[in-house]
């Protein structure tokens, strides 16, 4: 008659496995949270970069001003709209043609400095331009949840080109 062998874990083996699993989770969960945050910031930054490039291209192709503005005033993380700004006020009005809409991500902490807080407007030459005709340049910042981690900085220069970098943002730029 064959002998049955019972196989299983001893109590010590089980406790060791649980301890190891707890240690891995303790180390992995914060790193995973940082990865999700970085992915969220990168996604929003890429969406805005595509929006800015699209608005600039449309302004050149259509030979008229094209504006990109937040859907809710000065709250870029709530999304934005790209439109033909026929009355040159930097705001989308009902009779103005919409070229593209982005819904945004309210969880992404996205901020713009004063020259870009209300709109980014491109003239027919593809240059960023204020409503009064002056050049428009400024910075968008995508702030991480953990301020010791790198955020995304997007700089719109005086001719409308955009430069993107990843860096730890100076203290105070992401504080409420």
Tab-separated table of C-alpha atoms in Angstrom:
chain	number	residue	atom	x	y	z
A	1	UNK	CA	0.000	0.000	0.000
A	2	UNK	CA	1.515	3.378	-1.018
A	3	UNK	CA	2.201	5.842	1.692
A	4	UNK	CA	0.509	9.262	1.458
A	5	UNK	CA	2.741	12.242	2.009
A	6	UNK	CA	1.086	15.307	3.400
A	7	UNK	CA	2.582	18.516	2.101
A	8	UNK	CA	2.054	22.005	3.426
A	9	UNK	CA	3.701	24.904	5.167
A	10	UNK	CA	4.904	25.036	8.687
A	11	UNK	CA	3.814	27.907	10.866
A	12	UNK	CA	7.288	29.449	10.662
A	13	UNK	CA	7.309	29.267	6.860
A	14	UNK	CA	3.885	30.877	6.712
A	15	UNK	CA	4.908	33.712	9.075
A	16	UNK	CA	8.081	34.305	7.039
A	17	UNK	CA	6.084	34.489	3.785
A	18	UNK	CA	3.570	36.928	5.320
A	19	UNK	CA	6.390	39.104	6.696
A	20	UNK	CA	8.092	39.178	3.303
A	21	UNK	CA	4.795	40.065	1.567
A	22	UNK	CA	4.145	42.879	4.058
A	23	UNK	CA	7.647	44.252	3.520
A	24	UNK	CA	7.273	44.208	-0.261
A	25	UNK	CA	3.896	45.948	-0.042
A	26	UNK	CA	5.293	48.580	2.319
A	27	UNK	CA	8.068	49.379	-0.137
A	28	UNK	CA	6.012	49.015	-3.308
A	29	UNK	CA	2.816	50.949	-2.588
A	30	UNK	CA	4.439	54.422	-2.231
A	31	UNK	CA	6.531	53.822	-5.348
A	32	UNK	CA	3.393	52.790	-7.221
A	33	UNK	CA	1.619	55.957	-6.008
A	34	UNK	CA	4.501	58.078	-7.290
A	35	UNK	CA	4.371	56.216	-10.608
A	36	UNK	CA	0.638	56.923	-10.955
A	37	UNK	CA	1.175	60.594	-10.094
A	38	UNK	CA	4.027	60.916	-12.598
A	39	UNK	CA	1.913	59.214	-15.276
A	40	UNK	CA	-1.006	61.574	-14.575
A	41	UNK	CA	1.273	64.635	-14.835
A	42	UNK	CA	2.940	63.381	-18.012
A	43	UNK	CA	-0.431	62.646	-19.628
A	44	UNK	CA	-1.802	66.101	-18.874
A	45	UNK	CA	1.444	67.798	-19.944
A	46	UNK	CA	1.444	65.875	-23.238
A	47	UNK	CA	-2.213	66.718	-23.830
A	48	UNK	CA	-1.537	70.418	-23.261
A	49	UNK	CA	1.572	70.306	-25.470
A	50	UNK	CA	-0.475	68.738	-28.279
A	51	UNK	CA	-3.168	71.381	-27.739
A	52	UNK	CA	-0.671	74.243	-27.914
A	53	UNK	CA	0.935	72.833	-31.067
A	54	UNK	CA	-2.478	72.294	-32.659
A	55	UNK	CA	-3.583	75.865	-31.852
A	56	UNK	CA	-0.358	77.271	-33.294
A	57	UNK	CA	-0.672	75.189	-36.480
A	58	UNK	CA	-4.301	76.229	-36.938
A	59	UNK	CA	-3.438	79.908	-36.512
A	60	UNK	CA	-0.803	79.615	-39.253
A	61	UNK	CA	-2.982	77.530	-41.579
A	62	UNK	CA	-6.085	79.686	-41.180
A	63	UNK	CA	-4.134	82.964	-41.054
A	64	UNK	CA	-6.132	84.218	-38.078
A	65	UNK	CA	-5.854	84.227	-34.272
A	66	UNK	CA	-6.519	80.956	-32.478
A	67	UNK	CA	-6.895	80.865	-28.710
A	68	UNK	CA	-6.528	78.082	-26.189
A	69	UNK	CA	-8.278	78.915	-22.897
A	70	UNK	CA	-9.334	77.020	-19.774
A	71	UNK	CA	-12.963	75.892	-19.802
A	72	UNK	CA	-13.360	77.343	-16.294
A	73	UNK	CA	-11.530	80.633	-15.817
A	74	UNK	CA	-7.902	80.142	-14.712
A	75	UNK	CA	-8.477	76.455	-13.866
A	76	UNK	CA	-6.478	74.652	-16.517
A	77	UNK	CA	-6.815	71.243	-14.844
A	78	UNK	CA	-10.583	71.405	-15.559
A	79	UNK	CA	-9.858	71.233	-19.297
A	80	UNK	CA	-9.529	73.729	-22.085
A	81	UNK	CA	-11.014	74.738	-25.392
A	82	UNK	CA	-9.279	75.771	-28.622
A	83	UNK	CA	-11.305	78.208	-30.693
A	84	UNK	CA	-11.236	80.955	-33.307
A	85	UNK	CA	-11.279	84.122	-31.217
A	86	UNK	CA	-13.173	86.361	-33.638
A	87	UNK	CA	-13.824	89.190	-31.160
A	88	UNK	CA	-10.263	89.054	-29.708
A	89	UNK	CA	-11.317	88.862	-26.047
A	90	UNK	CA	-9.451	85.683	-25.060
A	91	UNK	CA	-12.676	83.938	-24.024
A	92	UNK	CA	-14.828	81.510	-25.928
A	93	UNK	CA	-18.176	83.021	-26.865
A	94	UNK	CA	-21.112	81.023	-28.208
A	95	UNK	CA	-20.795	82.338	-31.772
A	96	UNK	CA	-17.063	81.421	-32.056
A	97	UNK	CA	-15.988	78.200	-33.761
A	98	UNK	CA	-14.549	75.506	-31.507
A	99	UNK	CA	-11.632	73.585	-32.996
A	100	UNK	CA	-10.948	71.190	-30.113
A	101	UNK	CA	-11.994	70.562	-26.496
A	102	UNK	CA	-10.037	68.766	-23.772
A	103	UNK	CA	-11.877	67.629	-20.644
A	104	UNK	CA	-8.844	67.758	-18.331
A	105	UNK	CA	-8.104	65.833	-15.169
A	106	UNK	CA	-9.193	67.530	-11.927
A	107	UNK	CA	-6.670	65.389	-10.010
A	108	UNK	CA	-3.757	66.865	-11.951
A	109	UNK	CA	-2.376	69.945	-10.216
A	110	UNK	CA	-1.772	72.229	-13.186
A	111	UNK	CA	-0.942	75.922	-12.806
A	112	UNK	CA	-0.009	78.772	-15.103
A	113	UNK	CA	1.714	82.041	-14.293
A	114	UNK	CA	-0.030	85.351	-14.950
A	115	UNK	CA	0.649	85.783	-18.700
A	116	UNK	CA	-0.887	82.348	-19.402
A	117	UNK	CA	-3.456	82.099	-16.618
A	118	UNK	CA	-6.468	83.095	-18.769
A	119	UNK	CA	-5.482	82.091	-22.325
A	120	UNK	CA	-2.735	81.348	-24.835
A	121	UNK	CA	-3.341	83.115	-28.123
A	122	UNK	CA	-1.491	82.549	-31.387
A	123	UNK	CA	-1.507	85.083	-34.213
A	124	UNK	CA	-1.424	84.254	-37.928
A	125	UNK	CA	2.399	83.987	-37.846
A	126	UNK	CA	2.227	81.366	-35.067
A	127	UNK	CA	3.559	83.697	-32.384
A	128	UNK	CA	2.014	83.801	-28.937
A	129	UNK	CA	0.449	87.209	-28.476
A	130	UNK	CA	-1.414	89.061	-25.743
A	131	UNK	CA	-4.735	90.691	-26.566
A	132	UNK	CA	-3.058	94.122	-26.521
A	133	UNK	CA	-0.585	92.985	-29.204
A	134	UNK	CA	2.433	92.410	-26.937
A	135	UNK	CA	4.282	89.115	-26.971
A	136	UNK	CA	2.982	86.433	-24.657
A	137	UNK	CA	5.396	84.175	-22.801
A	138	UNK	CA	4.965	82.229	-19.603
A	139	UNK	CA	5.119	78.949	-17.753
A	140	UNK	CA	2.776	76.074	-16.991
A	141	UNK	CA	3.650	73.928	-13.983
A	142	UNK	CA	2.370	70.422	-13.317
A	143	UNK	CA	2.859	69.858	-9.579
A	144	UNK	CA	3.368	66.369	-8.141
A	145	UNK	CA	1.495	65.276	-5.023
A	146	UNK	CA	4.835	64.643	-3.311
A	147	UNK	CA	6.663	67.956	-3.726
A	148	UNK	CA	10.050	66.239	-3.351
A	149	UNK	CA	9.373	64.445	-6.656
A	150	UNK	CA	9.874	65.961	-10.093
A	151	UNK	CA	7.096	67.953	-11.686
A	152	UNK	CA	6.708	69.065	-15.291
A	153	UNK	CA	7.501	72.608	-16.427
A	154	UNK	CA	6.263	73.854	-19.789
A	155	UNK	CA	7.601	77.206	-21.016
A	156	UNK	CA	5.946	79.076	-23.884
A	157	UNK	CA	8.520	81.490	-25.319
A	158	UNK	CA	7.890	84.831	-27.001
A	159	UNK	CA	7.534	83.327	-30.488
A	160	UNK	CA	5.083	80.658	-29.328
A	161	UNK	CA	7.392	77.660	-29.153
A	162	UNK	CA	7.089	75.347	-26.183
A	163	UNK	CA	9.879	73.769	-24.127
A	164	UNK	CA	9.121	70.973	-21.665
A	165	UNK	CA	11.332	69.841	-18.790
A	166	UNK	CA	11.033	67.599	-15.764
A	167	UNK	CA	12.410	69.030	-12.522
A	168	UNK	CA	11.829	69.363	-8.802
A	169	UNK	CA	9.848	72.574	-8.538
A	170	UNK	CA	11.125	75.324	-6.221
A	171	UNK	CA	9.387	75.668	-2.896
A	172	UNK	CA	6.270	77.823	-2.997
A	173	UNK	CA	5.339	77.294	-6.665
A	174	UNK	CA	2.920	74.466	-5.871
A	175	UNK	CA	1.605	75.598	-2.499
A	176	UNK	CA	-2.033	76.534	-2.243
